[in-house]
Short mmCIF file of C-alpha atoms in Angstrom, two decimals:
data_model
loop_
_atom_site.label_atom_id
_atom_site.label_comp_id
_atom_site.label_asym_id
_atom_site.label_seq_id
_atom_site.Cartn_x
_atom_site.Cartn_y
_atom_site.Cartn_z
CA UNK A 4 0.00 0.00 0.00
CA UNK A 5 2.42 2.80 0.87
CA UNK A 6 4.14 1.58 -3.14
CA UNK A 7 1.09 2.09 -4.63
CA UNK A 8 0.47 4.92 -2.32
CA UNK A 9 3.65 6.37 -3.36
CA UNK A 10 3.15 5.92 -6.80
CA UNK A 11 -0.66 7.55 -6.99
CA UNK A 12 1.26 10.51 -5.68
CA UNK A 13 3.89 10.68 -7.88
CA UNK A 14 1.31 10.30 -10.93
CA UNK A 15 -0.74 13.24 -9.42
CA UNK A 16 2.49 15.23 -8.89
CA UNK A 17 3.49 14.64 -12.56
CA UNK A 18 -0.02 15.37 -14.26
CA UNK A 19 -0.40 18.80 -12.09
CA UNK A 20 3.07 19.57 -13.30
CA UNK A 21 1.85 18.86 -16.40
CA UNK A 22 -1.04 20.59 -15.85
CA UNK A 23 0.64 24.29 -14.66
CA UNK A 24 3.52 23.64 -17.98
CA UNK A 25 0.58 23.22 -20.49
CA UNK A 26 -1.42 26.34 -18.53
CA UNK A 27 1.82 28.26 -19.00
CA UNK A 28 2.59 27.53 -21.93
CA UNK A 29 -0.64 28.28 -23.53
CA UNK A 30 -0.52 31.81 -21.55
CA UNK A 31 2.39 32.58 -23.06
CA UNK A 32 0.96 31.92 -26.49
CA UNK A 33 -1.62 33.72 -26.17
CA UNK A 34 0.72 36.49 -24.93
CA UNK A 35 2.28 36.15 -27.97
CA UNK A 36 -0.07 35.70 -30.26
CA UNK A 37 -1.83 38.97 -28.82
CA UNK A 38 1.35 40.86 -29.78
CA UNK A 39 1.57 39.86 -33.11
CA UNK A 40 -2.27 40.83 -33.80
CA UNK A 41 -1.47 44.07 -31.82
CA UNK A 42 1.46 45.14 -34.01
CA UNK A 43 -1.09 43.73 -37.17
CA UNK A 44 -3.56 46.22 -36.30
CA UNK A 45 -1.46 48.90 -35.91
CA UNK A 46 0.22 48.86 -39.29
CA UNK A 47 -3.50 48.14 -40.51
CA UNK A 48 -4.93 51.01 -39.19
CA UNK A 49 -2.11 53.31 -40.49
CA UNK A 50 -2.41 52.05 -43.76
CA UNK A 51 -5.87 52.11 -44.09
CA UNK A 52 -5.92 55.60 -42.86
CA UNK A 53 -3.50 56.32 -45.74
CA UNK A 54 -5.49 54.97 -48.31
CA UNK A 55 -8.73 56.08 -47.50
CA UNK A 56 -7.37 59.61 -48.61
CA UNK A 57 -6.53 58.21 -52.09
CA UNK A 58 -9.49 57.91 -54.57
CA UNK A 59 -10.36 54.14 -56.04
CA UNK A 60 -8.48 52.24 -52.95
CA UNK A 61 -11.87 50.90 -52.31
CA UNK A 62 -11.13 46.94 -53.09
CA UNK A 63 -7.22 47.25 -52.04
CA UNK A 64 -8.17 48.36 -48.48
CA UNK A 65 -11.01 45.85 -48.43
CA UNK A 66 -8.75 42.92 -50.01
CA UNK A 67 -6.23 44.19 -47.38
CA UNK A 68 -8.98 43.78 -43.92
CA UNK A 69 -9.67 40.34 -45.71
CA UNK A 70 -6.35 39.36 -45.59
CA UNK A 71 -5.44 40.43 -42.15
CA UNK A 72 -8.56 38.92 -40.84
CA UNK A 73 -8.48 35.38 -41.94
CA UNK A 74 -4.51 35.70 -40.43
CA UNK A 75 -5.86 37.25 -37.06
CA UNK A 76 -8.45 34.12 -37.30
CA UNK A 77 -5.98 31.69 -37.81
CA UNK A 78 -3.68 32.84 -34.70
CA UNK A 79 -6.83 33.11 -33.23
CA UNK A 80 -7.82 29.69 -33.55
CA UNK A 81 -4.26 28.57 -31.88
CA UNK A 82 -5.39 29.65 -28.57
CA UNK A 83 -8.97 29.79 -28.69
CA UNK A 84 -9.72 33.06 -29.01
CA UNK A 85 -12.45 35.33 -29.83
CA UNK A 86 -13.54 37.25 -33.08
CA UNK A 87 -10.75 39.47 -34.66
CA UNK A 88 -12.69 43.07 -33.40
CA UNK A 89 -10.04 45.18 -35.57
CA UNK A 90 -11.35 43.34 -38.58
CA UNK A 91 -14.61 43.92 -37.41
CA UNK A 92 -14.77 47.53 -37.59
CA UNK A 93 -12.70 47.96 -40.88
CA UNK A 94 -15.47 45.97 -42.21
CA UNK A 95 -18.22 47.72 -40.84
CA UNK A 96 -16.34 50.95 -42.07
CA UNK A 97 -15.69 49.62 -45.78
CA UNK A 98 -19.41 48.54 -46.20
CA UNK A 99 -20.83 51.81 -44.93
CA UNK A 100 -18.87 53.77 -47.54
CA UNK A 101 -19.91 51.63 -50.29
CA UNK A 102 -23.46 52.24 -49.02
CA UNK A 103 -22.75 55.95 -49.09
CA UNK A 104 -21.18 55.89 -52.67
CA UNK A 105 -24.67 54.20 -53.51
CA UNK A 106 -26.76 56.64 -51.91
CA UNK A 107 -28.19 54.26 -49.13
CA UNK A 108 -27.53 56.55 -46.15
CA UNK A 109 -29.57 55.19 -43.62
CA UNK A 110 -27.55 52.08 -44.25
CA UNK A 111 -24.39 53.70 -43.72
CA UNK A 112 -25.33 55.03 -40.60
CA UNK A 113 -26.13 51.83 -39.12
CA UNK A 114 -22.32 50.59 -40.37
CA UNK A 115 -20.88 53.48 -38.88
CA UNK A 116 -22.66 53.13 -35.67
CA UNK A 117 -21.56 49.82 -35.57
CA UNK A 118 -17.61 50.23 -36.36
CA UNK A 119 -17.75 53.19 -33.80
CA UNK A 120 -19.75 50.56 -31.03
CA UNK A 121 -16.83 47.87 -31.91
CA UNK A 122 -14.39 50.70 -31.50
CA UNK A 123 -15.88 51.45 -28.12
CA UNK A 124 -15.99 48.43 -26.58
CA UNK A 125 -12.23 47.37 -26.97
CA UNK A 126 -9.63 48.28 -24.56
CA UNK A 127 -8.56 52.31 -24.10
CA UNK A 128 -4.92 52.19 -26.16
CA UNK A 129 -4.30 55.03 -28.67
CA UNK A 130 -5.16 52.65 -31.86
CA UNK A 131 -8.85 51.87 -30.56
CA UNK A 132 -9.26 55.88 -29.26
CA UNK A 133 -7.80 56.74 -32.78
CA UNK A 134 -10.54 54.04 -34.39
CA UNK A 135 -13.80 55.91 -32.48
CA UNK A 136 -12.45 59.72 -33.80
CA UNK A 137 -12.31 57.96 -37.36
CA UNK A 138 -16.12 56.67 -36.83
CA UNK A 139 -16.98 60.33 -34.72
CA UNK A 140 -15.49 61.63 -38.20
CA UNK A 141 -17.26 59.67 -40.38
CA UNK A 142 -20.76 60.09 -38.85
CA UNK A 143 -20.12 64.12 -39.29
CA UNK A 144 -19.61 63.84 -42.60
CA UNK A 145 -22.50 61.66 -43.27
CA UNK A 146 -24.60 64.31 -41.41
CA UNK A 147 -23.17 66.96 -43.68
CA UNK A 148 -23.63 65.26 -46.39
CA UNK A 149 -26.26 66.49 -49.08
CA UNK A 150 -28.26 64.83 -52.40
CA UNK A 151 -31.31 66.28 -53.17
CA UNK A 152 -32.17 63.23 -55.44
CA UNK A 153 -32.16 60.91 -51.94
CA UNK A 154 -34.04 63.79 -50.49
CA UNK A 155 -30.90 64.05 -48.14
CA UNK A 156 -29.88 67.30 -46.09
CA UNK A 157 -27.51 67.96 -44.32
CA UNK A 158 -27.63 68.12 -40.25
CA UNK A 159 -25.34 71.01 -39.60
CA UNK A 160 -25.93 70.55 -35.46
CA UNK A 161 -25.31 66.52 -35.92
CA UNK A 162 -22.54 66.90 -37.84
CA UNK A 163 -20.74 69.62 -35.40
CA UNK A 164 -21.26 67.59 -32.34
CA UNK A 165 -19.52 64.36 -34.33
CA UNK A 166 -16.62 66.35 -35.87
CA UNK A 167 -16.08 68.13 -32.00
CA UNK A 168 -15.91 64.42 -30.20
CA UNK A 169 -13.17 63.30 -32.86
CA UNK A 170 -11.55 66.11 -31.88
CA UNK A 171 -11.31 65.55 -28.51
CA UNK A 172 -10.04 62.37 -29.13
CA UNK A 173 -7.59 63.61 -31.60
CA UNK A 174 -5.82 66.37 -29.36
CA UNK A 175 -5.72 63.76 -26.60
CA UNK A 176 -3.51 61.61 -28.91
CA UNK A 177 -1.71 64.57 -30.21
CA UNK A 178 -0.75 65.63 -26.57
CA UNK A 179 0.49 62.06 -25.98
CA UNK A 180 4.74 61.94 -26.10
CA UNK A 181 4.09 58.88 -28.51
CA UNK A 182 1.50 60.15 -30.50
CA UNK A 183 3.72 60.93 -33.41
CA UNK A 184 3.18 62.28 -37.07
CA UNK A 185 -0.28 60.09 -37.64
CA UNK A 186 -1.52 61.75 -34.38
CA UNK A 187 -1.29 65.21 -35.58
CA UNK A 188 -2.44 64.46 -39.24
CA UNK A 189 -5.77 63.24 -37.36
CA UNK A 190 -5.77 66.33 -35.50
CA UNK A 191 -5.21 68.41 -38.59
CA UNK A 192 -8.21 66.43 -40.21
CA UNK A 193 -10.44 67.24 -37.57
CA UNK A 194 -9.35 70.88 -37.52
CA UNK A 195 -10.12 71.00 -41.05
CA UNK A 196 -13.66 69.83 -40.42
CA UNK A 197 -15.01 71.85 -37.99
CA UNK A 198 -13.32 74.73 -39.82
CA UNK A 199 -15.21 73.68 -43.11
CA UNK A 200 -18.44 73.22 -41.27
CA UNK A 201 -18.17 76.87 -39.87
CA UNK A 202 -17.74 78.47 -43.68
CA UNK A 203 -20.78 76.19 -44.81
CA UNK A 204 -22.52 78.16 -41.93
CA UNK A 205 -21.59 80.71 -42.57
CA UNK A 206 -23.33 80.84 -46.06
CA UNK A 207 -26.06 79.92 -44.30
CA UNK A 208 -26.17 82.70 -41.74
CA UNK A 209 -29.03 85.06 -43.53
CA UNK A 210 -31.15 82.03 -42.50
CA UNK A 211 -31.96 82.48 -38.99
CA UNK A 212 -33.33 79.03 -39.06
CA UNK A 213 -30.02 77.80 -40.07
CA UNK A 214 -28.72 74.91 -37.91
CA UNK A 215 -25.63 75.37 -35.46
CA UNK A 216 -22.78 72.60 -34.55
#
């Protein structure tokens, strides 16, 4: 009895060893694994903010979420993990502008709203705060935005309140000692905006009716 006693206990000692190896080892691919999808994002989010100022990128930056998403999914599917959310909202943000090329605003709202809600929900670094100002940004100029064949007008009031949280956001960043060149281009973006808005009011202003940001 104290053999097989003996032995029981060694077999228990060597499974729980097993055990904690297997539990650290699969924390530290997950660790890893979260780093490379991290650094991913990052240079996804850069680039896409790139080409989204270049006319006809439409099908390289959606060929380029595609691409990064089935690779998040795959390291992903190493550890168990949820979801890729970064490919998430690029998607959501792709298929609203196609449904603002097309004219089908209400629809773009709704893929707006739902990149900026994926934005929100993800942890507070400067690449997720940089991803809500891009949806904040994006639902102003959808407000803005006019065509009287959709019977569309613009929302001066909704459009000033979106444009003013993006910038928030984007002098946060900019104040940041890591916030870098892409930091103050967002800031200069949203600068832009608001100062567009107020000379569109501004030819408004004999209007006393006229909506205010």
């Amino acid at each position: 009895l104290p053999v097989a006693a003996a032995r029981a206990g060694g077999l228990f000692a060597i499974v729980t060893a097993l055990m904690v190896w297997g539990w650290i080892e699969q924390r530290h691919a997950s660790g890893t694994i979260a780093a490379a999808r991290d650094f991913t994002d990052d240079m996804l989010g850069t680039l896409m903010k790139k080409l989204r100022a270049v006319e006809k990128t439409q099908d390289a930056r959606k060929h380029l979420v595609t691409q990064v998403g089935s690779l998040h999914e795959k390291l992903a599917a190493t550890v168990g993990d949820a979801q890729d959310p970064n490919t998430l909202f690029w998607t959501s943000v792709l298929d609203g502008e196609v449904d603002l090329d097309n004219g089908r605003y209400p629809e773009a709202a709704k893929k707006y709203r739902a990149a900026l809600g994926t934005a929100q929900r993800q942890p507070s670094t400067a690449n997720w705060r940089r991803n809500v100002s891009i949806s904040h940004g994006m639902l102003g100029d959808l407000a803005v935005r006019v065509d009287p064949a959709q019977n569309k007008t613009a929302d001066l009031a909704e459009a000033g309140r979106q444009y003013r949280l993006a910038l928030a956001i984007d002098e946060s960043l900019a104040r940041e000692p890591d916030g870098g060149s892409v930091a103050q281009h967002d800031l200069m973006v949203s600068l832009y905006r608001l100062g567009h808005l107020s000379l569109h009011i501004a030819k408004d202003s004999t209007d006393p009716a006229a909506p205010r940001p």
